[in-house]
Structure formats: C-alpha cells, structure tokens
Tab-separated table of C-alpha atoms and ligand atoms in Angstrom:
chain	number	residue	atom	x	y	z
A	4	MET	CA	7.960	-9.496	19.943
A	5	SER	CA	8.134	-6.063	18.315
A	6	PRO	CA	9.429	-5.936	14.720
A	7	ASN	CA	12.529	-4.201	16.039
A	8	ASN	CA	13.228	-7.148	18.294
A	9	ILE	CA	12.559	-9.523	15.447
A	10	LEU	CA	14.832	-7.439	13.233
A	11	SER	CA	17.678	-7.339	15.690
A	12	LEU	CA	17.300	-11.026	16.443
A	13	GLY	CA	17.466	-11.674	12.715
A	14	PHE	CA	20.505	-9.447	12.506
A	15	LEU	CA	22.298	-11.371	15.269
A	16	MET	CA	21.413	-14.652	13.592
A	17	THR	CA	22.803	-13.392	10.303
A	18	CYS	CA	26.054	-12.334	11.958
A	19	PHE	CA	26.227	-15.725	13.631
A	20	MET	CA	25.824	-17.457	10.278
A	21	TYR	CA	28.648	-15.379	8.872
A	22	LEU	CA	30.892	-16.515	11.724
A	23	LEU	CA	29.777	-20.100	11.445
A	24	PHE	CA	29.975	-20.577	7.715
A	25	GLY	CA	32.074	-17.636	6.618
A	26	VAL	CA	29.897	-17.569	3.541
A	27	ALA	CA	29.947	-14.668	1.171
A	28	MET	CA	26.169	-14.511	0.982
A	29	SER	CA	24.647	-11.086	0.716
A	30	PHE	CA	23.659	-9.514	3.995
A	31	ASP	CA	19.931	-9.893	4.484
A	32	PRO	CA	18.417	-7.878	7.328
A	33	HIS	CA	16.370	-10.889	8.321
A	34	LEU	CA	12.682	-10.781	8.909
A	35	PRO	CA	10.526	-13.708	9.907
A	36	ASP	CA	9.185	-15.741	7.006
A	37	ILE	CA	6.167	-13.937	5.538
A	38	SER	CA	4.308	-17.279	5.341
A	39	MET	CA	3.959	-17.119	9.138
A	40	LEU	CA	0.825	-15.216	8.213
A	41	ARG	CA	-0.739	-18.634	7.653
A	42	SER	CA	-0.981	-19.047	11.414
A	43	CYS	CA	-3.706	-16.384	11.357
A	44	ASN	CA	-6.051	-18.650	9.344
A	45	ILE	CA	-7.090	-15.826	7.084
A	46	ASP	CA	-9.676	-17.178	4.705
A	47	LYS	CA	-10.815	-13.967	3.040
A	48	ILE	CA	-9.367	-10.519	2.455
A	49	TYR	CA	-11.348	-7.444	1.480
A	50	GLN	CA	-9.213	-4.624	0.170
A	51	LEU	CA	-10.194	-0.959	-0.226
A	52	GLY	CA	-7.777	1.574	-1.686
A	53	ASP	CA	-5.998	3.004	-4.705
A	54	SER	CA	-3.260	2.090	-7.199
A	55	LEU	CA	-1.087	0.604	-4.465
A	56	SER	CA	-3.648	-2.230	-4.229
A	57	ASP	CA	-5.841	-2.284	-7.351
A	58	THR	CA	-5.584	-5.708	-9.033
A	59	GLY	CA	-7.779	-4.830	-12.007
A	60	ASN	CA	-10.798	-2.614	-11.237
A	61	HIS	CA	-9.544	0.463	-13.055
A	62	ASN	CA	-8.435	-1.803	-15.898
A	63	ILE	CA	-12.099	-2.759	-16.332
A	64	GLU	CA	-13.267	0.847	-15.929
A	65	ASN	CA	-10.700	2.194	-18.395
A	66	PRO	CA	-8.679	-0.467	-20.252
A	67	PHE	CA	-6.493	2.148	-21.959
A	68	ASP	CA	-5.135	3.954	-18.935
A	69	GLN	CA	-1.500	3.941	-17.861
A	70	CYS	CA	-1.285	0.745	-15.769
A	71	SER	CA	-3.180	-1.254	-18.409
A	72	MET	CA	-0.445	-0.700	-20.962
A	73	PRO	CA	2.834	-2.527	-21.526
A	74	PRO	CA	5.376	-2.771	-19.908
A	75	TYR	CA	3.177	-2.992	-16.766
A	76	GLY	CA	2.979	-6.602	-15.572
A	77	SER	CA	6.031	-7.654	-17.620
A	78	SER	CA	7.985	-9.283	-14.761
A	79	PHE	CA	5.228	-11.620	-13.599
A	80	PHE	CA	2.113	-11.840	-15.767
A	81	GLN	CA	3.981	-11.093	-19.015
A	82	LYS	CA	1.116	-8.706	-19.798
A	83	PRO	CA	-0.657	-5.772	-18.142
A	84	THR	CA	-3.383	-6.664	-15.630
A	85	GLY	CA	-4.102	-3.149	-14.411
A	86	ARG	CA	-1.682	-3.519	-11.515
A	87	CYS	CA	0.535	-0.433	-11.285
A	88	SER	CA	3.818	-2.329	-11.153
A	89	ASP	CA	5.968	-4.667	-13.209
A	90	GLY	CA	4.324	-7.548	-11.326
A	91	LEU	CA	2.810	-8.303	-7.953
A	92	LEU	CA	1.601	-5.723	-5.452
A	93	MET	CA	1.880	-5.881	-1.655
A	94	ILE	CA	-1.652	-7.294	-1.420
A	95	ASP	CA	-0.698	-10.119	-3.820
A	96	HIS	CA	2.339	-10.978	-1.692
A	97	ILE	CA	0.151	-10.833	1.446
A	98	ALA	CA	-2.620	-13.013	-0.023
A	99	SER	CA	-0.035	-15.608	-1.113
A	100	ALA	CA	1.571	-15.548	2.316
A	101	ALA	CA	-1.859	-16.110	3.877
A	102	GLY	CA	-2.290	-19.121	1.569
A	103	ILE	CA	-5.169	-17.738	-0.487
A	104	PRO	CA	-5.385	-16.823	-4.195
A	105	PHE	CA	-4.738	-13.286	-5.470
A	106	LEU	CA	-7.801	-11.107	-4.857
A	107	ASN	CA	-9.997	-10.660	-7.894
A	108	PRO	CA	-11.179	-7.165	-8.772
A	109	TYR	CA	-14.774	-6.580	-7.687
A	110	LEU	CA	-15.754	-5.127	-11.061
A	111	ASP	CA	-14.997	-8.468	-12.719
A	112	ALA	CA	-18.537	-9.801	-12.429
A	113	SER	CA	-17.527	-13.314	-13.460
A	114	ALA	CA	-14.710	-13.637	-10.913
A	115	ASN	CA	-14.521	-16.039	-7.980
A	116	PHE	CA	-14.738	-14.162	-4.677
A	117	SER	CA	-14.594	-17.166	-2.370
A	118	HIS	CA	-11.438	-15.781	-0.710
A	119	GLY	CA	-12.414	-12.135	-0.720
A	120	SER	CA	-12.510	-9.311	-3.170
A	121	ASN	CA	-10.548	-6.254	-4.136
A	122	PHE	CA	-12.404	-2.921	-4.272
A	123	ALA	CA	-9.331	-0.705	-4.722
A	124	VAL	CA	-9.252	1.541	-7.781
A	125	VAL	CA	-6.252	3.248	-9.375
A	126	GLY	CA	-6.388	7.007	-8.834
A	127	SER	CA	-9.138	6.898	-6.235
A	128	THR	CA	-9.276	9.368	-3.389
A	129	ALA	CA	-10.586	9.052	0.159
A	130	LEU	CA	-12.663	12.207	-0.319
A	131	SER	CA	-15.363	12.101	-2.973
A	132	VAL	CA	-14.620	13.732	-6.317
A	133	GLN	CA	-17.171	16.425	-5.352
A	134	SER	CA	-15.454	17.254	-2.053
A	135	MET	CA	-12.101	17.375	-3.806
A	136	ALA	CA	-13.657	19.858	-6.269
A	137	THR	CA	-14.922	22.058	-3.433
A	138	GLN	CA	-11.292	22.215	-2.188
A	139	GLY	CA	-10.348	23.487	-5.644
A	140	ILE	CA	-8.811	20.209	-6.813
A	141	SER	CA	-10.402	19.359	-10.111
A	142	PHE	CA	-7.981	16.659	-11.279
A	143	TYR	CA	-9.361	13.162	-10.930
A	144	VAL	CA	-8.820	9.760	-12.468
A	145	THR	CA	-11.916	7.927	-11.282
A	146	ASN	CA	-15.179	8.581	-9.457
A	147	TYR	CA	-14.761	5.358	-7.491
A	148	SER	CA	-13.588	7.004	-4.294
A	149	LEU	CA	-13.555	5.318	-0.893
A	150	GLY	CA	-17.282	5.938	-0.307
A	151	VAL	CA	-18.180	4.153	-3.564
A	152	GLN	CA	-15.870	1.249	-2.654
A	153	LEU	CA	-17.571	0.921	0.750
A	154	HIS	CA	-20.922	0.790	-0.997
A	155	TRP	CA	-19.615	-2.053	-3.196
A	156	LEU	CA	-18.278	-3.885	-0.135
A	157	SER	CA	-21.577	-3.592	1.677
A	158	LYS	CA	-23.492	-4.793	-1.407
A	159	HIS	CA	-21.079	-7.688	-1.814
A	160	LEU	CA	-21.381	-8.779	1.826
A	161	SER	CA	-25.163	-8.698	1.703
A	162	SER	CA	-25.107	-10.725	-1.520
A	163	LEU	CA	-23.400	-13.455	0.512
A	164	CYS	CA	-26.409	-13.729	2.802
A	165	GLU	CA	-28.318	-16.884	2.154
A	166	SER	CA	-31.569	-15.629	3.588
A	167	GLU	CA	-32.849	-12.334	4.916
A	168	ILE	CA	-32.488	-13.649	8.467
A	169	ASP	CA	-28.793	-14.293	7.912
A	170	CYS	CA	-28.225	-10.766	6.733
A	171	ARG	CA	-27.497	-9.110	10.039
A	172	PRO	CA	-23.758	-8.426	10.365
A	173	LYS	CA	-21.959	-11.601	11.231
A	174	LYS	CA	-18.578	-11.397	12.965
A	175	MET	CA	-16.028	-12.412	10.394
A	176	LYS	CA	-13.264	-13.987	12.422
A	177	ASN	CA	-11.187	-15.286	9.530
A	178	THR	CA	-11.592	-12.251	7.336
A	179	LEU	CA	-9.028	-9.488	7.060
A	180	PHE	CA	-10.167	-6.013	6.012
A	181	MET	CA	-7.583	-3.678	4.490
A	182	VAL	CA	-8.800	-0.075	4.662
A	183	GLY	CA	-6.161	1.493	2.446
A	184	GLU	CA	-3.738	2.723	1.766
A	185	THR	CA	-6.231	5.417	0.833
A	186	GLY	CA	-6.019	9.198	1.039
A	187	GLY	CA	-2.575	9.433	-0.544
A	188	ASN	CA	-4.048	10.607	-3.840
A	189	ASP	CA	-6.047	13.348	-2.128
A	190	TYR	CA	-2.722	14.962	-1.222
A	191	ASN	CA	-0.904	13.890	-4.399
A	192	PHE	CA	-3.478	15.638	-6.577
A	193	ALA	CA	-3.450	18.728	-4.350
A	194	LEU	CA	0.350	19.009	-4.327
A	195	LEU	CA	0.771	18.231	-8.015
A	196	GLU	CA	-1.912	20.823	-8.854
A	197	GLY	CA	0.234	23.407	-7.117
A	198	LYS	CA	-1.178	23.549	-3.572
A	199	THR	CA	1.405	24.223	-0.873
A	200	ILE	CA	2.315	21.703	1.792
A	201	ASP	CA	0.463	23.862	4.318
A	202	GLU	CA	-2.648	23.726	2.163
A	203	ALA	CA	-2.292	19.937	1.946
A	204	LYS	CA	-1.905	19.840	5.743
A	205	SER	CA	-5.196	21.633	6.135
A	206	MET	CA	-6.870	18.689	4.339
A	207	VAL	CA	-5.532	16.114	6.807
A	208	PRO	CA	-8.358	16.239	9.412
A	209	GLU	CA	-10.994	15.716	6.736
A	210	VAL	CA	-9.085	12.957	4.911
A	211	VAL	CA	-8.333	11.102	8.151
A	212	GLY	CA	-11.969	11.594	9.192
A	213	VAL	CA	-13.141	9.848	6.023
A	214	ILE	CA	-10.676	6.972	6.560
A	215	ILE	CA	-11.818	6.539	10.164
A	216	ASP	CA	-15.478	6.608	9.093
A	217	ALA	CA	-14.618	3.843	6.627
A	218	VAL	CA	-13.120	1.753	9.444
A	219	ARG	CA	-16.295	2.315	11.507
A	220	ARG	CA	-18.351	1.218	8.529
A	221	VAL	CA	-16.432	-2.055	8.007
A	222	ILE	CA	-16.729	-2.767	11.742
A	223	SER	CA	-20.485	-2.234	11.473
A	224	LEU	CA	-20.445	-4.753	8.606
A	225	GLY	CA	-18.899	-7.350	10.930
A	226	ALA	CA	-15.136	-6.822	10.609
A	227	VAL	CA	-13.057	-7.946	13.603
A	228	GLN	CA	-9.611	-7.527	12.007
A	229	VAL	CA	-8.892	-4.283	10.219
A	230	VAL	CA	-5.555	-3.045	8.885
A	231	VAL	CA	-5.277	0.700	8.236
A	232	PRO	CA	-2.123	1.758	6.392
A	233	GLY	CA	-0.495	5.168	6.611
A	234	ASN	CA	1.401	6.931	3.855
A	235	PHE	CA	4.816	6.363	2.347
A	236	PRO	CA	7.556	8.992	2.726
A	237	ILE	CA	6.526	10.779	-0.468
A	238	GLY	CA	9.667	12.915	-0.379
A	239	CYS	CA	11.560	9.800	-1.559
A	240	VAL	CA	9.326	9.176	-4.599
A	241	PRO	CA	10.644	10.210	-8.057
A	242	ILE	CA	7.463	12.062	-9.121
A	243	PHE	CA	7.739	14.348	-6.077
A	244	LEU	CA	11.540	14.538	-6.149
A	245	THR	CA	11.157	15.825	-9.709
A	246	ALA	CA	8.228	18.191	-9.092
A	247	PHE	CA	9.857	19.740	-6.000
A	248	GLN	CA	13.495	19.524	-7.077
A	249	THR	CA	15.564	22.357	-5.602
A	250	THR	CA	19.160	23.546	-5.451
A	251	ASN	CA	18.680	24.151	-1.707
A	252	ALA	CA	20.796	21.335	-0.241
A	253	THR	CA	19.240	21.654	3.225
A	254	ALA	CA	15.874	20.657	1.730
A	255	TYR	CA	17.200	17.062	1.453
A	256	ASP	CA	17.763	14.530	4.237
A	257	LYS	CA	20.537	11.944	4.568
A	258	ASN	CA	18.746	9.631	2.111
A	259	GLN	CA	18.446	12.495	-0.433
A	260	CYS	CA	14.685	12.617	0.130
A	261	LEU	CA	12.783	15.897	0.438
A	262	LYS	CA	12.413	16.669	4.142
A	263	ASP	CA	9.275	18.807	3.962
A	264	LEU	CA	7.313	16.200	2.015
A	265	ASN	CA	8.391	13.413	4.348
A	266	GLU	CA	7.457	15.556	7.292
A	267	PHE	CA	4.046	16.049	5.705
A	268	ALA	CA	3.602	12.265	5.423
A	269	VAL	CA	4.545	11.956	9.099
A	270	PHE	CA	1.956	14.618	9.935
A	271	HIS	CA	-0.806	12.617	8.204
A	272	ASN	CA	0.405	9.374	9.761
A	273	GLN	CA	0.475	10.811	13.307
A	274	TYR	CA	-3.007	12.199	12.860
A	275	LEU	CA	-4.228	8.840	11.588
A	276	LYS	CA	-2.551	6.892	14.412
A	277	GLN	CA	-4.113	9.214	16.976
A	278	ALA	CA	-7.563	8.682	15.468
A	279	ILE	CA	-6.999	4.898	15.374
A	280	SER	CA	-6.094	4.845	19.062
A	281	ILE	CA	-9.433	6.503	19.902
A	282	LEU	CA	-11.264	4.072	17.636
A	283	LYS	CA	-9.561	1.123	19.365
A	284	LYS	CA	-10.849	2.291	22.738
A	285	GLU	CA	-14.370	2.488	21.304
A	286	ASN	CA	-14.049	-1.006	19.787
A	287	PRO	CA	-12.102	-3.153	22.231
A	288	GLU	CA	-13.310	-6.373	20.552
A	289	THR	CA	-11.890	-5.402	17.169
A	290	LYS	CA	-8.249	-5.628	16.161
A	291	ILE	CA	-7.497	-2.350	14.434
A	292	VAL	CA	-3.913	-2.328	13.274
A	293	TYR	CA	-1.964	0.591	11.825
A	294	ALA	CA	0.286	-0.503	8.954
A	295	ASP	CA	3.472	1.521	9.029
A	296	TYR	CA	4.211	2.017	5.316
A	297	TYR	CA	6.473	4.929	6.220
A	298	ASN	CA	8.999	2.961	8.248
A	299	ALA	CA	8.692	-0.107	6.023
A	300	PHE	CA	9.839	2.067	3.136
A	301	LEU	CA	12.690	3.677	5.077
A	302	TRP	CA	13.875	0.220	6.115
A	303	LEU	CA	13.864	-0.848	2.458
A	304	LEU	CA	15.573	2.329	1.248
A	305	GLU	CA	18.261	2.423	3.912
A	306	ASN	CA	19.015	-1.289	3.585
A	307	CYS	CA	18.503	-1.452	-0.167
A	308	SER	CA	22.047	-2.402	-1.138
A	309	TYR	CA	22.039	-5.309	1.328
A	310	LEU	CA	18.739	-6.433	-0.144
A	311	GLY	CA	20.172	-6.581	-3.661
A	312	PHE	CA	18.930	-3.237	-4.990
A	313	ASP	CA	21.198	-0.856	-6.879
A	314	ILE	CA	21.783	2.026	-4.485
A	315	THR	CA	22.596	4.453	-7.295
A	316	SER	CA	19.081	3.814	-8.686
A	317	ALA	CA	17.252	3.883	-5.353
A	318	LEU	CA	15.441	7.129	-6.197
A	319	LYS	CA	15.140	6.554	-9.948
A	320	ALA	CA	12.266	5.122	-11.965
A	321	CYS	CA	12.935	1.844	-13.794
A	322	CYS	CA	10.438	2.666	-16.518
A	323	GLY	CA	11.056	6.296	-17.292
A	324	SER	CA	13.424	8.845	-18.695
A	325	GLY	CA	14.635	12.338	-18.144
A	326	GLY	CA	16.286	14.196	-15.333
A	327	LYS	CA	17.993	13.088	-12.197
A	328	TYR	CA	15.237	10.641	-11.227
A	329	ARG	CA	14.522	9.119	-14.689
A	330	TYR	CA	11.084	10.690	-14.464
A	331	SER	CA	9.258	13.266	-16.506
A	332	SER	CA	5.592	14.124	-15.939
A	333	SER	CA	5.063	14.701	-19.648
A	334	ARG	CA	6.393	11.275	-20.637
A	335	VAL	CA	5.302	8.602	-18.192
A	336	CYS	CA	5.612	4.828	-18.299
A	337	GLY	CA	2.803	3.131	-20.199
A	338	ARG	CA	1.711	6.338	-21.960
A	339	ALA	CA	4.931	7.077	-23.821
A	340	LYS	CA	7.331	4.551	-25.278
A	341	LEU	CA	10.062	4.835	-22.673
A	342	PRO	CA	13.232	2.949	-21.888
A	343	VAL	CA	12.719	0.241	-19.272
A	344	CYS	CA	15.665	-0.663	-17.086
A	345	SER	CA	17.114	-4.089	-17.836
A	346	ASN	CA	17.030	-5.053	-14.137
A	347	PRO	CA	13.716	-4.039	-12.506
A	348	ASP	CA	14.594	-6.264	-9.534
A	349	GLN	CA	17.363	-3.806	-8.649
A	350	PHE	CA	15.027	-0.795	-8.669
A	351	ILE	CA	12.687	0.332	-5.901
A	352	SER	CA	10.580	2.598	-8.105
A	353	TRP	CA	8.907	1.078	-11.130
A	354	ASP	CA	7.375	4.094	-12.872
A	355	GLY	CA	8.285	7.049	-10.675
A	356	MET	CA	5.082	6.755	-8.640
A	357	HIS	CA	4.652	3.047	-7.903
A	358	MET	CA	7.160	0.420	-6.867
A	359	THR	CA	8.551	-2.710	-8.450
A	360	GLN	CA	7.213	-6.101	-7.437
A	361	ARG	CA	10.502	-6.881	-5.710
A	362	ALA	CA	10.289	-3.697	-3.638
A	363	TYR	CA	6.673	-4.581	-2.798
A	364	LYS	CA	7.797	-8.072	-1.763
A	365	PHE	CA	10.180	-6.665	0.850
A	366	LEU	CA	7.673	-4.073	2.036
A	367	ALA	CA	5.031	-6.811	2.452
A	368	LYS	CA	7.527	-8.906	4.390
A	369	TRP	CA	8.339	-6.033	6.772
A	370	LEU	CA	4.663	-5.153	7.194
A	371	VAL	CA	3.612	-8.718	7.947
A	372	ALA	CA	6.362	-8.963	10.576
A	373	ASP	CA	5.036	-5.770	12.150
A	374	ILE	CA	1.326	-6.597	11.914
A	375	LEU	CA	1.361	-10.296	12.769
A	376	PRO	CA	1.714	-9.969	16.563
A	377	GLN	CA	-1.219	-7.529	16.571
A	378	LEU	CA	-3.730	-9.769	14.767
A	379	ASN	CA	-5.963	-12.615	15.946
A	380	CYS	CA	-3.625	-15.415	15.061
A	381	ASN	CA	-4.479	-17.988	17.672
A	382	PHE	CA	-7.878	-19.262	16.640
A	383	ASN	CA	-8.611	-22.320	14.542
A	384	ILE	CA	-12.299	-22.167	13.816
A	385	ALA	CA	-12.729	-21.706	10.097
A	386	ASP	CA	-16.204	-20.213	10.330
A	387	SER	CA	-15.815	-16.808	8.794
B	406	LIG	C1	-13.952	-20.600	-6.323
B	406	LIG	O1	-12.667	-20.925	-5.813
B	406	LIG	C2	-12.683	-21.880	-4.773
B	406	LIG	C3	-11.266	-22.079	-4.242
B	406	LIG	O2	-10.389	-21.087	-4.582
B	406	LIG	C4	-13.241	-23.184	-5.287
B	406	LIG	O3	-13.310	-24.119	-4.228
B	406	LIG	C5	-14.649	-22.955	-5.835
B	406	LIG	O4	-15.119	-24.140	-6.427
B	406	LIG	C6	-14.623	-21.846	-6.882
B	406	LIG	N1	-15.992	-21.564	-7.281
B	406	LIG	C7	-16.364	-21.565	-8.530
B	406	LIG	C8	-17.800	-21.247	-8.792
B	406	LIG	O5	-15.591	-21.817	-9.445
B	407	LIG	C1	-17.611	11.299	-12.712
B	407	LIG	O1	-18.766	11.989	-12.315
B	407	LIG	C2	-18.952	13.205	-13.008
B	407	LIG	C3	-20.119	13.926	-12.372
B	407	LIG	O2	-21.144	13.048	-12.036
B	407	LIG	C4	-19.207	12.913	-14.476
B	407	LIG	O3	-19.384	14.102	-15.193
B	407	LIG	C5	-17.995	12.177	-15.014
B	407	LIG	O4	-18.230	11.778	-16.339
B	407	LIG	C6	-17.691	10.955	-14.177
B	407	LIG	N1	-16.422	10.439	-14.608
B	407	LIG	C7	-16.179	9.148	-14.682
B	407	LIG	C8	-14.790	8.784	-15.086
B	407	LIG	O5	-17.012	8.290	-14.447
B	408	LIG	C1	15.971	25.377	2.232
B	408	LIG	O1	15.208	24.267	2.723
B	408	LIG	C2	14.960	24.298	4.110
B	408	LIG	C3	14.272	22.985	4.485
B	408	LIG	O2	13.146	22.765	3.712
B	408	LIG	C4	14.139	25.518	4.454
B	408	LIG	O3	13.911	25.558	5.850
B	408	LIG	C5	14.869	26.763	3.985
B	408	LIG	O4	14.034	27.881	4.202
B	408	LIG	C6	15.219	26.679	2.518
B	408	LIG	N1	16.065	27.803	2.131
B	408	LIG	C7	15.790	28.565	1.083
B	408	LIG	C8	16.764	29.660	0.779
B	408	LIG	O5	14.793	28.381	0.390
B	409	LIG	C1	18.211	-1.910	8.206
B	409	LIG	O1	18.235	-3.253	8.671
B	409	LIG	C2	18.767	-3.414	9.957
B	409	LIG	C3	18.855	-4.898	10.253
B	409	LIG	O2	17.590	-5.499	10.146
B	409	LIG	C4	17.917	-2.672	10.954
B	409	LIG	O3	18.468	-2.791	12.250
B	409	LIG	C5	17.842	-1.231	10.562
B	409	LIG	O4	16.961	-0.568	11.449
B	409	LIG	C6	17.339	-1.104	9.146
B	409	LIG	N1	17.220	0.278	8.772
B	409	LIG	C7	16.068	0.927	8.902
B	409	LIG	C8	16.070	2.345	8.497
B	409	LIG	O5	15.042	0.401	9.303
C-alpha cells in the first residue's frame, strides 16, 4: 500500500469514528502505528549525517557549541545532549519504533554499540571542508564531513570482525543504514554566505555524487537496506524565511513559504532520486529507499492544526526572538539567552533551523509509513 493509500484509509477510518462515536477528539490524519517497524526485525542502525541526526558526536568534539547548551534537550532529557532539538530526533523515534535503544554517538568510546552507532555530526557537509573551500565557501562547523564519517563506519565494522577471515563484507540483513540527511549544509552554508540559488544549483551534481558514492561505499561494506533522505522544503524554515524575507508577495506560496527555495530543494531531491534509481538497477539485491523529507514536512505543515500545533506559530522558532519568524541570526538559541515558548509541543520549529521533538515524532511516523513497504520486512533470521 502506498502512503497515500494508507493516509486516505486512515482518513476514512477517522471519519467513520466521528460518525460512530460523535466524539470531539481532534482530527488526526491517521498513519499506521510507527511500531509496525518492528516487523522488519531491525537489530542495528548505522546513521550518517548532520544535525538532523547527531545524538552527541559534535557535543564530544565541541561541548560548548549551540546544541550543547540549555535549553536544548529540555523537553526530554532535561539537559543538553548535543541533539539539536528540545528532545528526541527522528532517528531516536525510529530506533524506538524498531525496538532498539537510542543510537550512541560513535565518538563516545565507552558507549555500547550492540544495536548500531551514530556517525552524524552537527554542521557536517557532504563535500569535504576542502572542496567547500574551493567553491568559495569558507564557513564550516566541523571537519567531520561525510567522507570522514564513512571512514569511521568502515573502521567500526572491521572492528566487529572476530578474525581476519571474518573480515570480508558480510551481508547485514537486519541492519539498516541511514545515509543522511546529508548535503543540506553544503547548500545552507552557500546560501547563507550570500551565494545565489543558481550558484547553489550548480553544486547539486557534485553533492549528489558524493551522497551516491557514500551509498555505494556502504553497499560495499555489506549493507542490504539503505535509506537515503532528501531535503526539507527549506523555504519554510525560519532561518531562510528571515534571510530571504521580501515584500514581493508572489515570492511566497500558499503556506507562506519561499517558493524559490522550495523549488531548489525539489531540484536537489529530483536529482538525488534520479541517481538512486540508477543505483537500484546496478544493485538489484539491495533495498535502496529514498526518504521523502520534503513531502513529510509539507504533510506536517499543512495538517499542523489538526495535529495539535499552533498554526499561527507554524513558521516561528520556539526558542528565539526578533522579527516575523522569532529568529535572528545574531541571537540564536543556545548562544544567547532567549525567550523559549511555553509550549514547544505546539511549535514545528525549535530554534529556527531544527525542529521540535514533537514535529520530529510526526515526521518519523510519516516517513516510516512511507518507507516500510519498501524494506525487507518479511524475514525472521536474526543473523545480522
Ligand atoms: C550492550 O547492550 C546490550 C543490549 O542493549 C546488552 O545485551 C550488552 O550486555 C551490553 N554490553 C555491554 C558491554 O554492556
Ligand atoms: C579542520 O581542518 C583544518 C585544516 O586541516 C584545520 O586548520 C582546522 O583546525 C580543523 N578544524 C577543526 C574544527 O578540527
Ligand atoms: C517576485 O517573486 C517572484 C517569484 O520568486 C519572481 O518571479 C519575481 O521576479 C519577483 N518580483 C520582483 C519585482 O522581484
Ligand atoms: C493532510 O492529511 C490528509 C489526511 O491524512 C492528507 O490527505 C493530506 O494529503 C495531508 N496534506 C498533505 C499536504 O500531505
């Protein structure tokens, strides 16, 4: 069943329940229970990526950076963990749904990696810091770009070998590899450093090339299930809405998002999907699944009031201040002492760049519904 079928079935069921019970419950555009992911018998998850997925690597690299400061983590951990949210990220919601613990950050040498490891690093790019510099983009947060993370993954997998003979790539049937989201920062840094959207577009072939090479690499390391996320509609994100704010009303779409930036995200996503479809033909034995962050987000945004979010705050940062979007690049959450909204659960955006744990929960739910039918969920042998 496609997610649209599942969605409309859920919708019909909801309407039916209204008729049956006449209850005044809030309308919930129903999705299948996220814990259906358990049927896939996922025993390990390896995650590559950036601040959308980092569960503590950058916190170890730089314990004083933005996401390591209060009020990050306040809705779940009651303290910062390095996650760029008030609580859980999509990968945390996905790991829980799969029935495994939250992924520990790889840089935590003492951590337990029996159910996988998280290599994602806040601020990382798909391109290396050096290739970003040759494109004239000197801003960077970390040197731990995708290539470095792949090196860590490869080192980690070979450390699991019990003997040299066992070290040839073993097919990992119960292991899920998440290659991204990655690449978003390559464009974010370019655009926020003043490059035009056309200049950012010219980076797309190279960025997608690096992502696809990463997928090839994890397949060569034994991956048989790989999820490759696209980008969010960045024209709906407070940091970009603020940086590209204009009095030109036709620049905005029906959701009050910036059309050109969303169209740019679509351009990257189409390019990535095209490259994935070629890769799938080359690797018929491997499940390579595109994760549609773009439409997951639009679903959340357009249905936000039904899902219990405050529609008047849909494009505003919970932790932030200043301007139409409660965001100011000179005073960001965690760095400056800023007002935090009293109801983060009613906000989509946490800090103007990253989302709240409740937004991530719904996005994870939508994504699992979309991805589930495309994974290997009918095997029982726990021999990953
Ligand atoms: C790591 O965690 C697993 C289950 O989550 C547990 O069975 C195992 O004993 C742990 N290993 C260590 C060394 O603590
Ligand atoms: C990143 O690498 C550059 C060049 O090797 C070095 O100068 C810089 O200190 C590194 N930065 C970090 C954060 O490791
Ligand atoms: C207004 O925005 C639209 C859409 O981005 C663009 O096509 C148009 O050229 C802009 N008009 C002006 C006067 O900048
Ligand atoms: C909002 O939810 C309804 C019901 O699930 C769905 O049909 C609709 O497509 C959603 N909106 C978007 C933009 O996905």
